Amino acid sequence: MKTVAITTLGCKTNQTDSAVMEESLKQGEFRLTDFSDQADVYIINTCTVTHKSDFQSRQLIRRAKRQNPDAKVIVAGCYAQVSPDEVARIEGVDYVIGNTGKIDIVAILGADVGAGLAPAQTGHPQGMPLQTKIITTDILKEREVKGFKVSTFTGHTRAFLKIQEGCHAFCSYCIVPYARGGSRSVSQTDVMDGLKRLVDEGYKEVVLTGIHLGYYGEDLSPATDLLSLAKTIDKEFPKLRVRISSLEPTEITDEFIEFLSTSSAVCNHLHIPLQSGDDKILKAMNRGYTSSFFASVIEKVLSKVADVGIGVDVIVGFPGEGEGEFLNTYNLLKRLPVSYLHVFPYSKRKGTPAALFLKHVHPDTIKKRCVLLREMSEEKKREFMGRFVGEEVSALVEGKKDTGSGLIKATTRNSLQLQVACDTWMRNQEIKVVVADREGRAVKS
Ligand code: SF4
């Protein structure tokens, strides 16, 4: 049996793609092993959202080849999809597989003929080592979601379920549409089947993932939307913890907020990309809303949904972001009682409109601004946790030991990250705990 090791960079959708590949490889008579082990085949499922993720992808490719020079090295995912020639030129790469090719991983490996001719349909570029096979499609032409059926998530307590793929919003800084194509959805029937499969496997929480969840259902016939899907899930799986991985501010309607305030399955936790708190920058980003609109959505959610946890994405250092523009972002986030921030340094991506914009911000300035916002995020986390000190809450035990406290990690529905004194065998159990302090320590009640 050939041994295969997979490593994954990037978002939950990419991690779900790896879980789908793992499952088909297991069915295909391959034995999965850890990426740090000697393996016959290494698969690097890459990300290309920043130049750092490209760099990390290249590092993993070289590490695989060092670990076993005779191994087959397969590079899949967004970096492979967007820059196939660049990836194929990396020493030791045997296959470059785009995002739609992952579903065929067993067939590709099974059909591996070693140092043969490049498959005709790829139109192999000149000067490329003959053994390097590039298998990509024109992702912008894709009309269906390939590869979403999964029943196990190795090493994860919470399962991910891909319900949507791609995005056609074309925010000016974002490479994702060129890597994942336009939006397409998994049918409601398949989503419900997917949930049933994961519930039957014993998962207590499922995170609904996609690239742009708010577009869910638009392409289906008849068309539907995320709210209708959520309502159906609420009826059929009222006891399941269902988390929505991310939702654009423009897609958080009054009706959706109303539903969230009474839902039994869907967690009272929203992760909402802001990206900038300056209206001029938001316009240049092609985000389609203003800072005051964003603030009004947050205020509405906070006023309607009890104990809701709100996480916010923000990009620092977009071209043209001067001190004034950054302060607008800083002050807006300071004012809004959100629970945590995910702070991303702007990364110039070739092929995106913003890459051609003038006034790029100096990397040192970007670093300083990221530090300020990450400090703010830590303070917001403590403030949010502080509201629950002394309170009894339900938390899902994730089984991993927290490196600092040595306690066990557990997560509440509203995204409090707790550390609990309990046994690892309690993994995947939802238990009652009392929050002890603003750092998130909690005791079983
Ligand atoms: S919504 Fe914008 S930032 Fe998000 S994936 Fe689509 S283009 Fe990228």
XYZ file of C-alpha atoms in Angstrom, residues 128-405:
278
model
C 8.969 22.550 -18.332
C 10.458 19.226 -17.019
C 8.566 16.513 -18.917
C 7.625 14.674 -15.714
C 5.819 17.675 -14.268
C 2.126 17.295 -15.123
C -0.156 20.281 -14.881
C -3.844 19.385 -14.508
C -5.920 22.555 -14.224
C -9.179 23.756 -15.735
C -10.477 27.247 -16.503
C -11.943 27.734 -13.020
C -14.060 30.712 -14.113
C -16.026 28.313 -16.332
C -16.884 25.907 -13.481
C -20.620 25.600 -12.805
C -20.795 22.983 -10.049
C -19.187 22.248 -6.692
C -16.847 19.293 -7.000
C -15.915 17.360 -3.889
C -17.963 18.104 -0.759
C -18.967 14.665 0.515
C -17.011 13.946 3.682
C -17.732 12.018 6.872
C -14.607 12.345 8.956
C -12.225 15.147 9.873
C -8.997 13.665 11.208
C -7.825 15.584 14.274
C -10.862 17.887 14.327
C -13.630 17.848 16.956
C -15.768 20.189 14.921
C -16.552 19.082 11.386
C -16.598 21.382 8.339
C -19.214 21.001 5.608
C -18.637 22.738 2.275
C -21.972 24.056 1.016
C -20.714 26.650 -1.450
C -17.682 27.294 -3.627
C -16.189 30.333 -5.380
C -16.964 34.053 -5.406
C -17.625 36.680 -8.069
C -17.552 39.811 -5.906
C -14.093 40.741 -7.187
C -12.973 42.881 -4.268
C -10.039 44.752 -5.758
C -7.365 43.193 -3.474
C -8.610 39.605 -3.664
C -7.136 36.735 -5.672
C -9.789 34.220 -4.533
C -12.174 34.530 -7.514
C -9.242 33.688 -9.834
C -8.397 30.646 -7.694
C -11.884 29.367 -6.928
C -14.059 30.670 -9.787
C -17.559 32.150 -9.550
C -20.067 31.148 -6.861
C -21.812 27.775 -7.075
C -23.789 25.940 -4.421
C -24.333 22.390 -3.156
C -28.011 21.421 -3.434
C -30.056 21.615 -0.243
C -30.677 17.862 -0.389
C -26.927 17.167 -0.526
C -26.306 19.603 2.326
C -28.873 17.833 4.501
C -27.369 14.442 3.559
C -23.949 15.813 4.426
C -25.158 16.963 7.838
C -26.809 13.596 8.507
C -23.551 11.790 7.600
C -21.587 13.940 10.071
C -24.203 13.614 12.825
C -24.173 9.824 12.320
C -20.393 9.949 12.740
C -20.976 11.573 16.139
C -20.040 15.200 15.429
C -21.770 17.640 17.767
C -20.786 20.724 15.781
C -20.645 21.378 12.046
C -19.161 24.563 10.577
C -20.822 25.490 7.267
C -18.010 26.575 4.973
C -17.665 28.128 1.568
C -15.873 31.003 -0.074
C -18.847 33.395 -0.087
C -21.682 31.824 1.914
C -23.999 34.760 1.346
C -24.233 33.762 -2.322
C -25.584 30.334 -1.314
C -28.435 29.117 -3.476
C -28.482 31.932 -6.053
C -27.312 29.525 -8.760
C -29.598 26.629 -7.816
C -32.803 25.875 -9.659
C -35.145 26.851 -8.110
C -32.974 29.517 -6.521
C -32.821 29.652 -2.726
C -30.655 31.337 -0.101
C -28.670 30.783 3.082
C -31.548 31.844 5.352
C -33.928 29.220 3.870
C -31.233 26.588 4.241
C -30.584 27.627 7.854
C -34.283 27.417 8.662
C -34.457 23.875 7.229
C -31.363 22.858 9.228
C -32.954 24.324 12.366
C -36.035 22.126 11.844
C -34.186 18.921 10.987
C -31.209 19.194 13.361
C -32.417 21.354 16.275
C -29.838 19.928 18.714
C -26.814 20.173 16.424
C -24.419 23.114 16.841
C -24.221 24.695 13.383
C -21.717 27.507 12.882
C -21.723 29.831 9.884
C -18.055 30.415 9.063
C -18.348 33.905 7.596
C -20.982 36.310 6.253
C -20.626 39.644 4.455
C -22.203 42.665 6.215
C -24.453 43.289 3.216
C -25.895 39.781 3.604
C -26.897 40.115 7.275
C -30.500 41.164 6.733
C -33.082 42.040 9.397
C -34.805 38.739 8.605
C -31.551 36.833 9.121
C -30.931 38.607 12.441
C -34.470 37.792 13.561
C -33.918 34.123 12.701
C -30.546 34.014 14.494
C -32.091 35.483 17.656
C -34.403 32.464 18.021
C -32.529 29.649 16.250
C -31.775 26.506 18.285
C -29.152 24.991 15.947
C -27.347 27.979 14.399
C -24.786 29.370 16.838
C -25.077 32.962 18.053
C -21.707 33.743 16.503
C -21.016 35.792 13.377
C -17.707 36.363 11.598
C -18.050 39.473 9.461
C -15.388 40.931 7.130
C -15.065 44.729 7.485
C -11.652 45.067 5.815
C -11.468 48.854 6.347
C -13.275 51.470 8.456
C -12.536 54.231 5.957
C -15.128 54.916 3.263
C -12.623 56.004 0.611
C -10.644 52.785 1.121
C -13.827 50.658 1.166
C -14.732 52.155 -2.214
C -11.263 51.432 -3.630
C -11.596 47.870 -2.307
C -14.927 47.521 -4.174
C -16.553 46.311 -0.947
C -20.001 47.790 -1.642
C -20.816 49.300 1.755
C -19.773 52.185 4.023
C -18.380 52.230 7.567
C -21.674 53.614 8.935
C -23.605 50.809 7.232
C -21.243 48.275 8.819
C -21.699 49.871 12.241
C -25.487 49.790 11.848
C -25.413 46.047 11.064
C -23.274 45.340 14.148
C -25.547 47.432 16.365
C -28.657 45.660 15.048
C -27.143 42.206 15.658
C -26.024 43.173 19.185
C -29.458 44.567 20.033
C -31.330 41.457 18.810
C -29.158 38.375 19.348
C -28.457 37.580 23.017
C -24.807 37.079 24.021
C -23.770 37.053 20.358
C -20.061 36.696 19.578
C -18.879 38.831 16.648
C -15.518 38.443 14.951
C -14.308 40.926 12.364
C -11.761 40.659 9.517
C -9.687 43.752 8.797
C -6.977 44.392 6.213
C -4.160 46.778 7.147
C -2.086 48.749 4.661
C -4.304 48.772 1.563
C -2.822 51.148 -1.063
C -3.671 54.737 -0.133
C -4.186 53.980 3.574
C -2.592 56.999 5.232
C -2.582 57.784 8.972
C -6.056 59.344 8.691
C -7.595 56.374 6.902
C -6.035 53.948 9.370
C -7.343 55.999 12.307
C -10.854 55.763 10.853
C -10.539 51.974 10.934
C -8.967 52.008 14.401
C -11.592 54.318 15.905
C -14.525 52.468 14.333
C -13.337 49.130 15.733
C -12.527 50.709 19.105
C -16.108 51.994 19.309
C -17.865 48.773 18.247
C -18.256 46.134 21.008
C -17.158 43.197 18.840
C -15.512 40.110 20.389
C -12.253 39.687 18.435
C -10.462 40.758 15.265
C -8.617 38.840 12.573
C -5.957 41.251 11.305
C -4.395 40.731 7.864
C -1.521 42.766 6.398
C -2.388 43.825 2.848
C -0.601 41.572 0.345
C -0.189 42.669 -3.267
C -1.557 39.881 -5.503
C -0.570 39.870 -9.171
C -3.673 39.916 -11.381
C -5.850 41.868 -8.914
C -6.794 45.512 -9.682
C -5.308 46.770 -6.381
C -1.868 45.472 -7.392
C -1.772 48.306 -9.938
C -2.910 50.988 -7.467
C -0.452 53.682 -6.398
C 0.576 54.654 -2.852
C 1.497 51.234 -1.542
C 2.126 51.406 2.228
C 5.614 50.699 3.638
C 5.893 47.198 5.180
C 7.132 48.663 8.502
C 4.074 50.878 8.714
C 1.840 47.890 7.977
C 3.587 45.919 10.735
C 3.094 48.745 13.288
C -0.592 49.088 12.430
C -1.129 45.309 12.654
C 0.385 45.318 16.153
C -2.013 48.068 17.267
C -5.077 46.212 15.986
C -3.933 42.852 17.368
C -3.501 44.478 20.783
C -7.010 45.863 20.436
C -8.269 42.374 19.535
C -6.751 40.880 22.723
C -8.433 43.622 24.764
C -11.769 42.993 23.027
C -11.487 39.254 23.740
C -10.928 39.989 27.444
C -13.821 42.454 27.532
C -16.135 39.921 25.873
C -14.986 37.092 28.192
C -15.361 39.461 31.159
C -19.109 39.698 30.491
C -19.451 35.973 31.298
C -17.233 35.691 34.403
C -19.202 33.820 37.071
C -21.777 32.667 34.525
C -22.577 29.043 33.642
C -22.202 28.361 29.916
C -22.214 25.252 27.647
C -18.927 24.483 25.914
C -17.863 21.773 23.461
C -14.688 20.058 24.690
C -12.169 19.945 21.854
C -9.713 17.659 23.617
C -6.550 19.593 22.756
C -4.433 20.805 25.670
C -3.897 24.576 25.817
C -0.079 25.092 25.595
C -0.131 27.924 28.192
C -2.389 26.580 30.929
